[in-house]
Structure formats: C-alpha cells, structure tokens
C-alpha cells in the first residue's frame, strides 16, 4: 500500500500568489513573500523545527503539526532549494536551511542539471531528478514506502502535479495579504475539470485553511 501525494501548509496570498517576485539570496521567498508565512512562524510546530521551546498552539498550529506527520519523502522545485539558475555553480550550496534541514527524509529536487546526492544531518538526503515530475514521484514513492509524499513547492511545481492529477490532497493556507505580483498558484487551472473539490474551510488565528481533495472519476 502506498501513501498519499499531498501538499500541506502551502501559503498563498488572497490574490493567489505562492511567492513574491524576484527571488534572490536576500529574498528567498521573493520580495514580500515572507508575509505569506506569518501564520506559520509563531506556531509551536515551526518554533520546534528550529530548536525553540515555545510557540503558539491553536488552529494554525494544528494544521502546521499535521503537515509534518506521516511523510516518507518530499519533492521540491529547484527554486525551493537554491537561488541559482542554469548549471550548478561550484559554491558549496546545500539549501536554505543550514546543516540540518527540517525534512529528515529523502528529498527529490526537480532540475534540468544533474548533480550527485547531498547527505545532510538529521536524515535529509537531497536527490536531484532530471527526468521530470513523474520520474521524481516514482522515485519518491519508492523511498517513502507506505508513507506519504509531500510536494513542497514552489507554485509551478504544484501546478504541474495538479495538472497531471497526481496530488491526492491539497492544503493551502490563505494569508490575509495582497502581493500584486509573484508566482501564481491558481492561474489557468480548471480545478473542477481536473477532479478537485474543496472539502473543508477552517478559520485559523492568522490564515484560512482550505483542504482540496481529488475526487474519483466515477464520483464527479
């Protein structure tokens, strides 16, 4: 039995952007993109991930906590791993998160440029997949066993998996901010035609949490 393919705790603005524009080393989430995650930063789950002992509990923390449970592998787009473009520079870059990333499982990074795996502290191993989204998912499932595979982003990676009908469950946290520009999540997607429906909407302390599921074809 294989686990689900899911997106969890993916923050979007009210106008539908999953990151701000002009990502760089100084702006990992794009300009203004950090505001999307203001619901997540104060939670006990986030604070614990980065070695702090105190944080807020409540609705937002409940969604944050569940987002980290039951995972056997992650899939990330290249821009979620590094600010560089094109061939990999010889700069020693190992991700945004320091020597012990918060994943603790294998992570497939989508890229057009091959590279050897990188083993990090705490069980995270970054694998670099050049064969596209389906090849990455096949390998992630093999690594995850009966646990879930989480698609971490960014927006274009999630859009590709949605378009292919490969995501079983999608949790987005709608933050009460407007970005105006950035990386659009929903643009051009006909989600009902792709088989998705909203199954719950929950107001948290700092965001509204939407759960979308993929519906079986015979139930559409």
mmCIF file with all atom_site columns, C-alpha atoms in Angstrom:
data_model
loop_
_atom_site.group_PDB
_atom_site.id
_atom_site.type_symbol
_atom_site.label_atom_id
_atom_site.label_alt_id
_atom_site.label_comp_id
_atom_site.label_asym_id
_atom_site.label_entity_id
_atom_site.label_seq_id
_atom_site.pdbx_PDB_ins_code
_atom_site.Cartn_x
_atom_site.Cartn_y
_atom_site.Cartn_z
_atom_site.occupancy
_atom_site.B_iso_or_equiv
_atom_site.pdbx_formal_charge
_atom_site.auth_seq_id
_atom_site.auth_comp_id
_atom_site.auth_asym_id
_atom_site.auth_atom_id
_atom_site.pdbx_PDB_model_num
ATOM 1   C CA . UNK A 1 1   ? 0.000   0.000  0.000   1.00 0.00 ? 1   UNK A CA 1
ATOM 2   C CA . UNK A 1 2   ? 1.362   3.401  -0.975  1.00 0.00 ? 2   UNK A CA 1
ATOM 3   C CA . UNK A 1 3   ? 0.744   6.633  0.856   1.00 0.00 ? 3   UNK A CA 1
ATOM 4   C CA . UNK A 1 4   ? -0.891  9.798  -0.401  1.00 0.00 ? 4   UNK A CA 1
ATOM 5   C CA . UNK A 1 5   ? 0.646   12.501 -2.528  1.00 0.00 ? 5   UNK A CA 1
ATOM 6   C CA . UNK A 1 6   ? -0.124  15.708 -0.718  1.00 0.00 ? 6   UNK A CA 1
ATOM 7   C CA . UNK A 1 7   ? 0.552   19.399 -0.386  1.00 0.00 ? 7   UNK A CA 1
ATOM 8   C CA . UNK A 1 8   ? 0.443   20.808 3.129   1.00 0.00 ? 8   UNK A CA 1
ATOM 9   C CA . UNK A 1 9   ? 0.720   24.236 4.714   1.00 0.00 ? 9   UNK A CA 1
ATOM 10  C CA . UNK A 1 10  ? 1.311   25.906 1.363   1.00 0.00 ? 10  UNK A CA 1
ATOM 11  C CA . UNK A 1 11  ? 0.767   29.625 1.914   1.00 0.00 ? 11  UNK A CA 1
ATOM 12  C CA . UNK A 1 12  ? -0.920  31.796 -0.697  1.00 0.00 ? 12  UNK A CA 1
ATOM 13  C CA . UNK A 1 13  ? -1.985  35.420 -0.752  1.00 0.00 ? 13  UNK A CA 1
ATOM 14  C CA . UNK A 1 14  ? -5.589  36.483 -1.192  1.00 0.00 ? 14  UNK A CA 1
ATOM 15  C CA . UNK A 1 15  ? -4.727  37.305 -4.820  1.00 0.00 ? 15  UNK A CA 1
ATOM 16  C CA . UNK A 1 16  ? -3.366  33.808 -5.358  1.00 0.00 ? 16  UNK A CA 1
ATOM 17  C CA . UNK A 1 17  ? 0.430   34.124 -5.222  1.00 0.00 ? 17  UNK A CA 1
ATOM 18  C CA . UNK A 1 18  ? 2.560   31.461 -3.556  1.00 0.00 ? 18  UNK A CA 1
ATOM 19  C CA . UNK A 1 19  ? 5.717   33.607 -3.502  1.00 0.00 ? 19  UNK A CA 1
ATOM 20  C CA . UNK A 1 20  ? 6.723   37.165 -4.214  1.00 0.00 ? 20  UNK A CA 1
ATOM 21  C CA . UNK A 1 21  ? 8.616   38.302 -7.319  1.00 0.00 ? 21  UNK A CA 1
ATOM 22  C CA . UNK A 1 22  ? 12.371  38.451 -7.843  1.00 0.00 ? 22  UNK A CA 1
ATOM 23  C CA . UNK A 1 23  ? 13.646  35.586 -5.688  1.00 0.00 ? 23  UNK A CA 1
ATOM 24  C CA . UNK A 1 24  ? 17.264  36.070 -4.637  1.00 0.00 ? 24  UNK A CA 1
ATOM 25  C CA . UNK A 1 25  ? 19.669  35.186 -1.871  1.00 0.00 ? 25  UNK A CA 1
ATOM 26  C CA . UNK A 1 26  ? 18.357  38.204 0.057   1.00 0.00 ? 26  UNK A CA 1
ATOM 27  C CA . UNK A 1 27  ? 14.717  37.328 -0.694  1.00 0.00 ? 27  UNK A CA 1
ATOM 28  C CA . UNK A 1 28  ? 14.350  33.505 -0.642  1.00 0.00 ? 28  UNK A CA 1
ATOM 29  C CA . UNK A 1 29  ? 10.553  33.771 -0.862  1.00 0.00 ? 29  UNK A CA 1
ATOM 30  C CA . UNK A 1 30  ? 10.589  36.640 -3.349  1.00 0.00 ? 30  UNK A CA 1
ATOM 31  C CA . UNK A 1 31  ? 10.062  40.264 -2.402  1.00 0.00 ? 31  UNK A CA 1
ATOM 32  C CA . UNK A 1 32  ? 7.342   40.372 0.253   1.00 0.00 ? 32  UNK A CA 1
ATOM 33  C CA . UNK A 1 33  ? 6.870   36.616 0.212   1.00 0.00 ? 33  UNK A CA 1
ATOM 34  C CA . UNK A 1 34  ? 7.750   36.145 3.876   1.00 0.00 ? 34  UNK A CA 1
ATOM 35  C CA . UNK A 1 35  ? 4.433   37.812 4.773   1.00 0.00 ? 35  UNK A CA 1
ATOM 36  C CA . UNK A 1 36  ? 2.604   34.771 3.437   1.00 0.00 ? 36  UNK A CA 1
ATOM 37  C CA . UNK A 1 37  ? 4.003   32.689 6.290   1.00 0.00 ? 37  UNK A CA 1
ATOM 38  C CA . UNK A 1 38  ? 3.241   34.951 9.244   1.00 0.00 ? 38  UNK A CA 1
ATOM 39  C CA . UNK A 1 39  ? 0.597   32.426 10.320  1.00 0.00 ? 39  UNK A CA 1
ATOM 40  C CA . UNK A 1 40  ? 3.236   29.675 10.483  1.00 0.00 ? 40  UNK A CA 1
ATOM 41  C CA . UNK A 1 41  ? 6.188   31.361 12.181  1.00 0.00 ? 41  UNK A CA 1
ATOM 42  C CA . UNK A 1 42  ? 4.604   31.773 15.655  1.00 0.00 ? 42  UNK A CA 1
ATOM 43  C CA . UNK A 1 43  ? 3.346   28.176 15.899  1.00 0.00 ? 43  UNK A CA 1
ATOM 44  C CA . UNK A 1 44  ? 4.848   25.645 18.259  1.00 0.00 ? 44  UNK A CA 1
ATOM 45  C CA . UNK A 1 45  ? 5.475   23.399 15.250  1.00 0.00 ? 45  UNK A CA 1
ATOM 46  C CA . UNK A 1 46  ? 7.635   25.960 13.468  1.00 0.00 ? 46  UNK A CA 1
ATOM 47  C CA . UNK A 1 47  ? 9.463   27.041 16.601  1.00 0.00 ? 47  UNK A CA 1
ATOM 48  C CA . UNK A 1 48  ? 10.264  23.413 17.487  1.00 0.00 ? 48  UNK A CA 1
ATOM 49  C CA . UNK A 1 49  ? 11.638  22.750 13.991  1.00 0.00 ? 49  UNK A CA 1
ATOM 50  C CA . UNK A 1 50  ? 14.262  25.403 14.602  1.00 0.00 ? 50  UNK A CA 1
ATOM 51  C CA . UNK A 1 51  ? 15.200  24.487 18.149  1.00 0.00 ? 51  UNK A CA 1
ATOM 52  C CA . UNK A 1 52  ? 12.938  26.807 20.108  1.00 0.00 ? 52  UNK A CA 1
ATOM 53  C CA . UNK A 1 53  ? 10.893  25.539 23.034  1.00 0.00 ? 53  UNK A CA 1
ATOM 54  C CA . UNK A 1 54  ? 7.973   27.970 22.970  1.00 0.00 ? 54  UNK A CA 1
ATOM 55  C CA . UNK A 1 55  ? 5.320   28.780 20.422  1.00 0.00 ? 55  UNK A CA 1
ATOM 56  C CA . UNK A 1 56  ? 1.606   29.256 19.984  1.00 0.00 ? 56  UNK A CA 1
ATOM 57  C CA . UNK A 1 57  ? -0.946  26.455 19.966  1.00 0.00 ? 57  UNK A CA 1
ATOM 58  C CA . UNK A 1 58  ? -4.347  26.647 18.333  1.00 0.00 ? 58  UNK A CA 1
ATOM 59  C CA . UNK A 1 59  ? -5.902  26.088 14.908  1.00 0.00 ? 59  UNK A CA 1
ATOM 60  C CA . UNK A 1 60  ? -2.902  27.273 12.900  1.00 0.00 ? 60  UNK A CA 1
ATOM 61  C CA . UNK A 1 61  ? -0.550  25.099 14.913  1.00 0.00 ? 61  UNK A CA 1
ATOM 62  C CA . UNK A 1 62  ? -2.808  22.101 14.445  1.00 0.00 ? 62  UNK A CA 1
ATOM 63  C CA . UNK A 1 63  ? -2.584  22.414 10.679  1.00 0.00 ? 63  UNK A CA 1
ATOM 64  C CA . UNK A 1 64  ? 1.159   23.049 10.898  1.00 0.00 ? 64  UNK A CA 1
ATOM 65  C CA . UNK A 1 65  ? 1.682   19.966 13.078  1.00 0.00 ? 65  UNK A CA 1
ATOM 66  C CA . UNK A 1 66  ? -0.359  17.673 10.823  1.00 0.00 ? 66  UNK A CA 1
ATOM 67  C CA . UNK A 1 67  ? 1.577   18.940 7.822   1.00 0.00 ? 67  UNK A CA 1
ATOM 68  C CA . UNK A 1 68  ? 4.755   17.364 9.205   1.00 0.00 ? 68  UNK A CA 1
ATOM 69  C CA . UNK A 1 69  ? 3.258   13.987 10.117  1.00 0.00 ? 69  UNK A CA 1
ATOM 70  C CA . UNK A 1 70  ? 3.357   10.743 8.130   1.00 0.00 ? 70  UNK A CA 1
ATOM 71  C CA . UNK A 1 71  ? 5.821   11.809 5.464   1.00 0.00 ? 71  UNK A CA 1
ATOM 72  C CA . UNK A 1 72  ? 8.309   9.478  3.841   1.00 0.00 ? 72  UNK A CA 1
ATOM 73  C CA . UNK A 1 73  ? 9.702   11.794 1.142   1.00 0.00 ? 73  UNK A CA 1
ATOM 74  C CA . UNK A 1 74  ? 9.433   15.312 -0.258  1.00 0.00 ? 74  UNK A CA 1
ATOM 75  C CA . UNK A 1 75  ? 9.542   16.771 -3.770  1.00 0.00 ? 75  UNK A CA 1
ATOM 76  C CA . UNK A 1 76  ? 10.776  20.341 -4.295  1.00 0.00 ? 76  UNK A CA 1
ATOM 77  C CA . UNK A 1 77  ? 11.224  22.529 -7.328  1.00 0.00 ? 77  UNK A CA 1
ATOM 78  C CA . UNK A 1 78  ? 14.752  23.747 -7.912  1.00 0.00 ? 78  UNK A CA 1
ATOM 79  C CA . UNK A 1 79  ? 13.991  27.273 -6.692  1.00 0.00 ? 79  UNK A CA 1
ATOM 80  C CA . UNK A 1 80  ? 12.886  25.831 -3.362  1.00 0.00 ? 80  UNK A CA 1
ATOM 81  C CA . UNK A 1 81  ? 16.411  24.507 -2.940  1.00 0.00 ? 81  UNK A CA 1
ATOM 82  C CA . UNK A 1 82  ? 18.650  27.240 -4.374  1.00 0.00 ? 82  UNK A CA 1
ATOM 83  C CA . UNK A 1 83  ? 18.582  30.793 -5.763  1.00 0.00 ? 83  UNK A CA 1
ATOM 84  C CA . UNK A 1 84  ? 20.866  29.888 -8.690  1.00 0.00 ? 84  UNK A CA 1
ATOM 85  C CA . UNK A 1 85  ? 19.692  29.172 -12.231 1.00 0.00 ? 85  UNK A CA 1
ATOM 86  C CA . UNK A 1 86  ? 21.214  27.105 -15.029 1.00 0.00 ? 86  UNK A CA 1
ATOM 87  C CA . UNK A 1 87  ? 24.138  24.778 -14.373 1.00 0.00 ? 87  UNK A CA 1
ATOM 88  C CA . UNK A 1 88  ? 25.017  24.204 -10.745 1.00 0.00 ? 88  UNK A CA 1
ATOM 89  C CA . UNK A 1 89  ? 27.703  26.652 -9.571  1.00 0.00 ? 89  UNK A CA 1
ATOM 90  C CA . UNK A 1 90  ? 30.638  25.334 -7.578  1.00 0.00 ? 90  UNK A CA 1
ATOM 91  C CA . UNK A 1 91  ? 29.686  27.356 -4.499  1.00 0.00 ? 91  UNK A CA 1
ATOM 92  C CA . UNK A 1 92  ? 29.092  24.639 -1.905  1.00 0.00 ? 92  UNK A CA 1
ATOM 93  C CA . UNK A 1 93  ? 25.373  25.459 -1.695  1.00 0.00 ? 93  UNK A CA 1
ATOM 94  C CA . UNK A 1 94  ? 23.391  22.841 0.266   1.00 0.00 ? 94  UNK A CA 1
ATOM 95  C CA . UNK A 1 95  ? 19.999  24.515 0.621   1.00 0.00 ? 95  UNK A CA 1
ATOM 96  C CA . UNK A 1 96  ? 18.488  27.367 2.587   1.00 0.00 ? 96  UNK A CA 1
ATOM 97  C CA . UNK A 1 97  ? 18.314  25.537 5.926   1.00 0.00 ? 97  UNK A CA 1
ATOM 98  C CA . UNK A 1 98  ? 21.833  25.037 7.268   1.00 0.00 ? 98  UNK A CA 1
ATOM 99  C CA . UNK A 1 99  ? 23.477  21.722 8.099   1.00 0.00 ? 99  UNK A CA 1
ATOM 100 C CA . UNK A 1 100 ? 20.295  20.066 9.436   1.00 0.00 ? 100 UNK A CA 1
ATOM 101 C CA . UNK A 1 101 ? 17.278  20.801 7.210   1.00 0.00 ? 101 UNK A CA 1
ATOM 102 C CA . UNK A 1 102 ? 13.784  20.251 8.685   1.00 0.00 ? 102 UNK A CA 1
ATOM 103 C CA . UNK A 1 103 ? 12.882  17.361 6.337   1.00 0.00 ? 103 UNK A CA 1
ATOM 104 C CA . UNK A 1 104 ? 14.616  14.312 7.923   1.00 0.00 ? 104 UNK A CA 1
ATOM 105 C CA . UNK A 1 105 ? 13.648  12.136 4.938   1.00 0.00 ? 105 UNK A CA 1
ATOM 106 C CA . UNK A 1 106 ? 14.742  11.869 1.285   1.00 0.00 ? 106 UNK A CA 1
ATOM 107 C CA . UNK A 1 107 ? 14.003  14.984 -0.803  1.00 0.00 ? 107 UNK A CA 1
ATOM 108 C CA . UNK A 1 108 ? 13.736  14.937 -4.599  1.00 0.00 ? 108 UNK A CA 1
ATOM 109 C CA . UNK A 1 109 ? 14.760  18.259 -6.182  1.00 0.00 ? 109 UNK A CA 1
ATOM 110 C CA . UNK A 1 110 ? 13.473  18.823 -9.717  1.00 0.00 ? 110 UNK A CA 1
ATOM 111 C CA . UNK A 1 111 ? 16.160  20.178 -12.036 1.00 0.00 ? 111 UNK A CA 1
ATOM 112 C CA . UNK A 1 112 ? 17.438  20.044 -15.609 1.00 0.00 ? 112 UNK A CA 1
ATOM 113 C CA . UNK A 1 113 ? 21.023  19.761 -14.417 1.00 0.00 ? 113 UNK A CA 1
ATOM 114 C CA . UNK A 1 114 ? 22.335  16.522 -12.929 1.00 0.00 ? 114 UNK A CA 1
ATOM 115 C CA . UNK A 1 115 ? 24.164  16.511 -9.631  1.00 0.00 ? 115 UNK A CA 1
ATOM 116 C CA . UNK A 1 116 ? 25.229  13.942 -7.024  1.00 0.00 ? 116 UNK A CA 1
ATOM 117 C CA . UNK A 1 117 ? 23.031  13.463 -3.929  1.00 0.00 ? 117 UNK A CA 1
ATOM 118 C CA . UNK A 1 118 ? 23.821  15.508 -0.829  1.00 0.00 ? 118 UNK A CA 1
ATOM 119 C CA . UNK A 1 119 ? 23.531  13.884 2.602   1.00 0.00 ? 119 UNK A CA 1
ATOM 120 C CA . UNK A 1 120 ? 22.730  16.248 5.459   1.00 0.00 ? 120 UNK A CA 1
ATOM 121 C CA . UNK A 1 121 ? 22.468  15.911 9.219   1.00 0.00 ? 121 UNK A CA 1
ATOM 122 C CA . UNK A 1 122 ? 19.227  14.545 10.637  1.00 0.00 ? 122 UNK A CA 1
ATOM 123 C CA . UNK A 1 123 ? 18.429  12.108 7.827   1.00 0.00 ? 123 UNK A CA 1
ATOM 124 C CA . UNK A 1 124 ? 17.754  14.526 4.957   1.00 0.00 ? 124 UNK A CA 1
ATOM 125 C CA . UNK A 1 125 ? 19.246  13.429 1.632   1.00 0.00 ? 125 UNK A CA 1
ATOM 126 C CA . UNK A 1 126 ? 18.781  15.690 -1.395  1.00 0.00 ? 126 UNK A CA 1
ATOM 127 C CA . UNK A 1 127 ? 18.424  13.796 -4.690  1.00 0.00 ? 127 UNK A CA 1
ATOM 128 C CA . UNK A 1 128 ? 18.464  15.740 -7.960  1.00 0.00 ? 128 UNK A CA 1
ATOM 129 C CA . UNK A 1 129 ? 15.985  14.458 -10.534 1.00 0.00 ? 129 UNK A CA 1
ATOM 130 C CA . UNK A 1 130 ? 16.298  15.415 -14.201 1.00 0.00 ? 130 UNK A CA 1
ATOM 131 C CA . UNK A 1 131 ? 13.550  13.137 -15.550 1.00 0.00 ? 131 UNK A CA 1
ATOM 132 C CA . UNK A 1 132 ? 10.530  15.315 -14.777 1.00 0.00 ? 132 UNK A CA 1
ATOM 133 C CA . UNK A 1 133 ? 7.690   15.242 -12.279 1.00 0.00 ? 133 UNK A CA 1
ATOM 134 C CA . UNK A 1 134 ? 6.521   11.665 -12.835 1.00 0.00 ? 134 UNK A CA 1
ATOM 135 C CA . UNK A 1 135 ? 10.015  10.207 -12.548 1.00 0.00 ? 135 UNK A CA 1
ATOM 136 C CA . UNK A 1 136 ? 10.543  12.203 -9.354  1.00 0.00 ? 136 UNK A CA 1
ATOM 137 C CA . UNK A 1 137 ? 7.266   10.932 -7.918  1.00 0.00 ? 137 UNK A CA 1
ATOM 138 C CA . UNK A 1 138 ? 8.047   7.323  -8.805  1.00 0.00 ? 138 UNK A CA 1
ATOM 139 C CA . UNK A 1 139 ? 11.384  7.537  -7.001  1.00 0.00 ? 139 UNK A CA 1
ATOM 140 C CA . UNK A 1 140 ? 9.902   9.448  -4.061  1.00 0.00 ? 140 UNK A CA 1
ATOM 141 C CA . UNK A 1 141 ? 7.221   6.784  -3.617  1.00 0.00 ? 141 UNK A CA 1
ATOM 142 C CA . UNK A 1 142 ? 9.848   4.046  -3.642  1.00 0.00 ? 142 UNK A CA 1
ATOM 143 C CA . UNK A 1 143 ? 11.815  5.907  -0.970  1.00 0.00 ? 143 UNK A CA 1
ATOM 144 C CA . UNK A 1 144 ? 8.719   6.700  1.100   1.00 0.00 ? 144 UNK A CA 1
ATOM 145 C CA . UNK A 1 145 ? 7.400   3.136  1.283   1.00 0.00 ? 145 UNK A CA 1
ATOM 146 C CA . UNK A 1 146 ? 3.895   3.210  2.759   1.00 0.00 ? 146 UNK A CA 1
ATOM 147 C CA . UNK A 1 147 ? 4.250   6.804  3.992   1.00 0.00 ? 147 UNK A CA 1
ATOM 148 C CA . UNK A 1 148 ? 3.102   9.943  2.174   1.00 0.00 ? 148 UNK A CA 1
ATOM 149 C CA . UNK A 1 149 ? 4.978   12.008 -0.391  1.00 0.00 ? 149 UNK A CA 1
ATOM 150 C CA . UNK A 1 150 ? 4.728   15.745 0.162   1.00 0.00 ? 150 UNK A CA 1
ATOM 151 C CA . UNK A 1 151 ? 5.008   18.195 -2.729  1.00 0.00 ? 151 UNK A CA 1
ATOM 152 C CA . UNK A 1 152 ? 6.629   21.192 -1.077  1.00 0.00 ? 152 UNK A CA 1
ATOM 153 C CA . UNK A 1 153 ? 6.507   23.718 -3.910  1.00 0.00 ? 153 UNK A CA 1
ATOM 154 C CA . UNK A 1 154 ? 7.071   26.151 -5.370  1.00 0.00 ? 154 UNK A CA 1
ATOM 155 C CA . UNK A 1 155 ? 3.924   27.222 -7.158  1.00 0.00 ? 155 UNK A CA 1
ATOM 156 C CA . UNK A 1 156 ? 4.947   25.993 -10.623 1.00 0.00 ? 156 UNK A CA 1
ATOM 157 C CA . UNK A 1 157 ? 5.843   22.551 -9.271  1.00 0.00 ? 157 UNK A CA 1
ATOM 158 C CA . UNK A 1 158 ? 2.470   22.249 -7.537  1.00 0.00 ? 158 UNK A CA 1
ATOM 159 C CA . UNK A 1 159 ? 0.720   23.446 -10.703 1.00 0.00 ? 159 UNK A CA 1
ATOM 160 C CA . UNK A 1 160 ? 2.429   20.728 -12.752 1.00 0.00 ? 160 UNK A CA 1
ATOM 161 C CA . UNK A 1 161 ? 1.380   17.998 -10.323 1.00 0.00 ? 161 UNK A CA 1
ATOM 162 C CA . UNK A 1 162 ? -2.191  19.362 -10.163 1.00 0.00 ? 162 UNK A CA 1
ATOM 163 C CA . UNK A 1 163 ? -2.430  19.492 -13.943 1.00 0.00 ? 163 UNK A CA 1
ATOM 164 C CA . UNK A 1 164 ? -1.308  15.873 -14.101 1.00 0.00 ? 164 UNK A CA 1
ATOM 165 C CA . UNK A 1 165 ? -3.893  14.882 -11.472 1.00 0.00 ? 165 UNK A CA 1
ATOM 166 C CA . UNK A 1 166 ? -1.196  13.451 -9.234  1.00 0.00 ? 166 UNK A CA 1
ATOM 167 C CA . UNK A 1 167 ? -1.983  15.265 -5.975  1.00 0.00 ? 167 UNK A CA 1
ATOM 168 C CA . UNK A 1 168 ? -4.460  13.474 -3.706  1.00 0.00 ? 168 UNK A CA 1
ATOM 169 C CA . UNK A 1 169 ? -4.847  16.180 -1.053  1.00 0.00 ? 169 UNK A CA 1
ATOM 170 C CA . UNK A 1 170 ? -4.004  19.882 -1.114  1.00 0.00 ? 170 UNK A CA 1
ATOM 171 C CA . UNK A 1 171 ? -3.916  22.120 1.976   1.00 0.00 ? 171 UNK A CA 1
ATOM 172 C CA . UNK A 1 172 ? -3.451  25.814 1.293   1.00 0.00 ? 172 UNK A CA 1
ATOM 173 C CA . UNK A 1 173 ? -3.267  28.470 3.979   1.00 0.00 ? 173 UNK A CA 1
ATOM 174 C CA . UNK A 1 174 ? -4.729  31.710 2.627   1.00 0.00 ? 174 UNK A CA 1
ATOM 175 C CA . UNK A 1 175 ? -2.931  34.576 4.335   1.00 0.00 ? 175 UNK A CA 1
ATOM 176 C CA . UNK A 1 176 ? -4.729  37.955 4.565   1.00 0.00 ? 176 UNK A CA 1
ATOM 177 C CA . UNK A 1 177 ? -2.185  39.799 2.404   1.00 0.00 ? 177 UNK A CA 1
ATOM 178 C CA . UNK A 1 178 ? -2.026  41.038 -1.186  1.00 0.00 ? 178 UNK A CA 1
ATOM 179 C CA . UNK A 1 179 ? 1.195   40.696 -3.159  1.00 0.00 ? 179 UNK A CA 1
ATOM 180 C CA . UNK A 1 180 ? 0.127   42.070 -6.531  1.00 0.00 ? 180 UNK A CA 1
ATOM 181 C CA . UNK A 1 181 ? 2.942   40.221 -8.298  1.00 0.00 ? 181 UNK A CA 1
ATOM 182 C CA . UNK A 1 182 ? 4.778   36.961 -7.816  1.00 0.00 ? 182 UNK A CA 1
ATOM 183 C CA . UNK A 1 183 ? 4.380   33.253 -8.501  1.00 0.00 ? 183 UNK A CA 1
ATOM 184 C CA . UNK A 1 184 ? 0.698   32.474 -9.237  1.00 0.00 ? 184 UNK A CA 1
ATOM 185 C CA . UNK A 1 185 ? -0.745  29.215 -7.938  1.00 0.00 ? 185 UNK A CA 1
ATOM 186 C CA . UNK A 1 186 ? -4.222  29.068 -9.492  1.00 0.00 ? 186 UNK A CA 1
ATOM 187 C CA . UNK A 1 187 ? -3.803  30.966 -12.759 1.00 0.00 ? 187 UNK A CA 1
ATOM 188 C CA . UNK A 1 188 ? -5.102  28.975 -15.747 1.00 0.00 ? 188 UNK A CA 1
ATOM 189 C CA . UNK A 1 189 ? -6.070  25.903 -13.703 1.00 0.00 ? 189 UNK A CA 1
ATOM 190 C CA . UNK A 1 190 ? -9.596  24.493 -14.076 1.00 0.00 ? 190 UNK A CA 1
ATOM 191 C CA . UNK A 1 191 ? -9.593  22.600 -10.799 1.00 0.00 ? 191 UNK A CA 1
ATOM 192 C CA . UNK A 1 192 ? -13.111 21.089 -11.079 1.00 0.00 ? 192 UNK A CA 1
ATOM 193 C CA . UNK A 1 193 ? -12.261 19.745 -14.536 1.00 0.00 ? 193 UNK A CA 1
ATOM 194 C CA . UNK A 1 194 ? -9.068  18.298 -13.096 1.00 0.00 ? 194 UNK A CA 1
ATOM 195 C CA . UNK A 1 195 ? -11.138 16.498 -10.459 1.00 0.00 ? 195 UNK A CA 1
ATOM 196 C CA . UNK A 1 196 ? -10.568 18.644 -7.372  1.00 0.00 ? 196 UNK A CA 1
ATOM 197 C CA . UNK A 1 197 ? -13.097 19.958 -4.879  1.00 0.00 ? 197 UNK A CA 1
ATOM 198 C CA . UNK A 1 198 ? -12.946 21.928 -1.630  1.00 0.00 ? 198 UNK A CA 1
ATOM 199 C CA . UNK A 1 199 ? -13.823 19.614 1.255   1.00 0.00 ? 199 UNK A CA 1
ATOM 200 C CA . UNK A 1 200 ? -13.233 21.976 4.193   1.00 0.00 ? 200 UNK A CA 1
ATOM 201 C CA . UNK A 1 201 ? -12.533 25.597 5.080   1.00 0.00 ? 201 UNK A CA 1
ATOM 202 C CA . UNK A 1 202 ? -11.298 26.460 8.572   1.00 0.00 ? 202 UNK A CA 1
ATOM 203 C CA . UNK A 1 203 ? -10.521 29.883 10.003  1.00 0.00 ? 203 UNK A CA 1
ATOM 204 C CA . UNK A 1 204 ? -7.271  29.934 11.954  1.00 0.00 ? 204 UNK A CA 1
ATOM 205 C CA . UNK A 1 205 ? -5.736  32.670 14.036  1.00 0.00 ? 205 UNK A CA 1
ATOM 206 C CA . UNK A 1 206 ? -3.811  34.213 11.108  1.00 0.00 ? 206 UNK A CA 1
ATOM 207 C CA . UNK A 1 207 ? -4.900  32.297 7.988   1.00 0.00 ? 207 UNK A CA 1
ATOM 208 C CA . UNK A 1 208 ? -7.831  30.438 6.453   1.00 0.00 ? 208 UNK A CA 1
ATOM 209 C CA . UNK A 1 209 ? -7.077  26.776 5.806   1.00 0.00 ? 209 UNK A CA 1
ATOM 210 C CA . UNK A 1 210 ? -8.595  25.135 2.724   1.00 0.00 ? 210 UNK A CA 1
ATOM 211 C CA . UNK A 1 211 ? -8.443  21.404 2.016   1.00 0.00 ? 211 UNK A CA 1
ATOM 212 C CA . UNK A 1 212 ? -8.946  20.235 -1.566  1.00 0.00 ? 212 UNK A CA 1
ATOM 213 C CA . UNK A 1 213 ? -9.197  16.555 -2.492  1.00 0.00 ? 213 UNK A CA 1
ATOM 214 C CA . UNK A 1 214 ? -9.037  14.791 -5.819  1.00 0.00 ? 214 UNK A CA 1
ATOM 215 C CA . UNK A 1 215 ? -12.361 13.089 -6.499  1.00 0.00 ? 215 UNK A CA 1
ATOM 216 C CA . UNK A 1 216 ? -12.592 9.697  -8.170  1.00 0.00 ? 216 UNK A CA 1
ATOM 217 C CA . UNK A 1 217 ? -13.787 9.981  -11.793 1.00 0.00 ? 217 UNK A CA 1
ATOM 218 C CA . UNK A 1 218 ? -16.907 7.918  -11.140 1.00 0.00 ? 218 UNK A CA 1
ATOM 219 C CA . UNK A 1 219 ? -17.984 10.395 -8.429  1.00 0.00 ? 219 UNK A CA 1
ATOM 220 C CA . UNK A 1 220 ? -17.643 13.589 -10.479 1.00 0.00 ? 220 UNK A CA 1
#
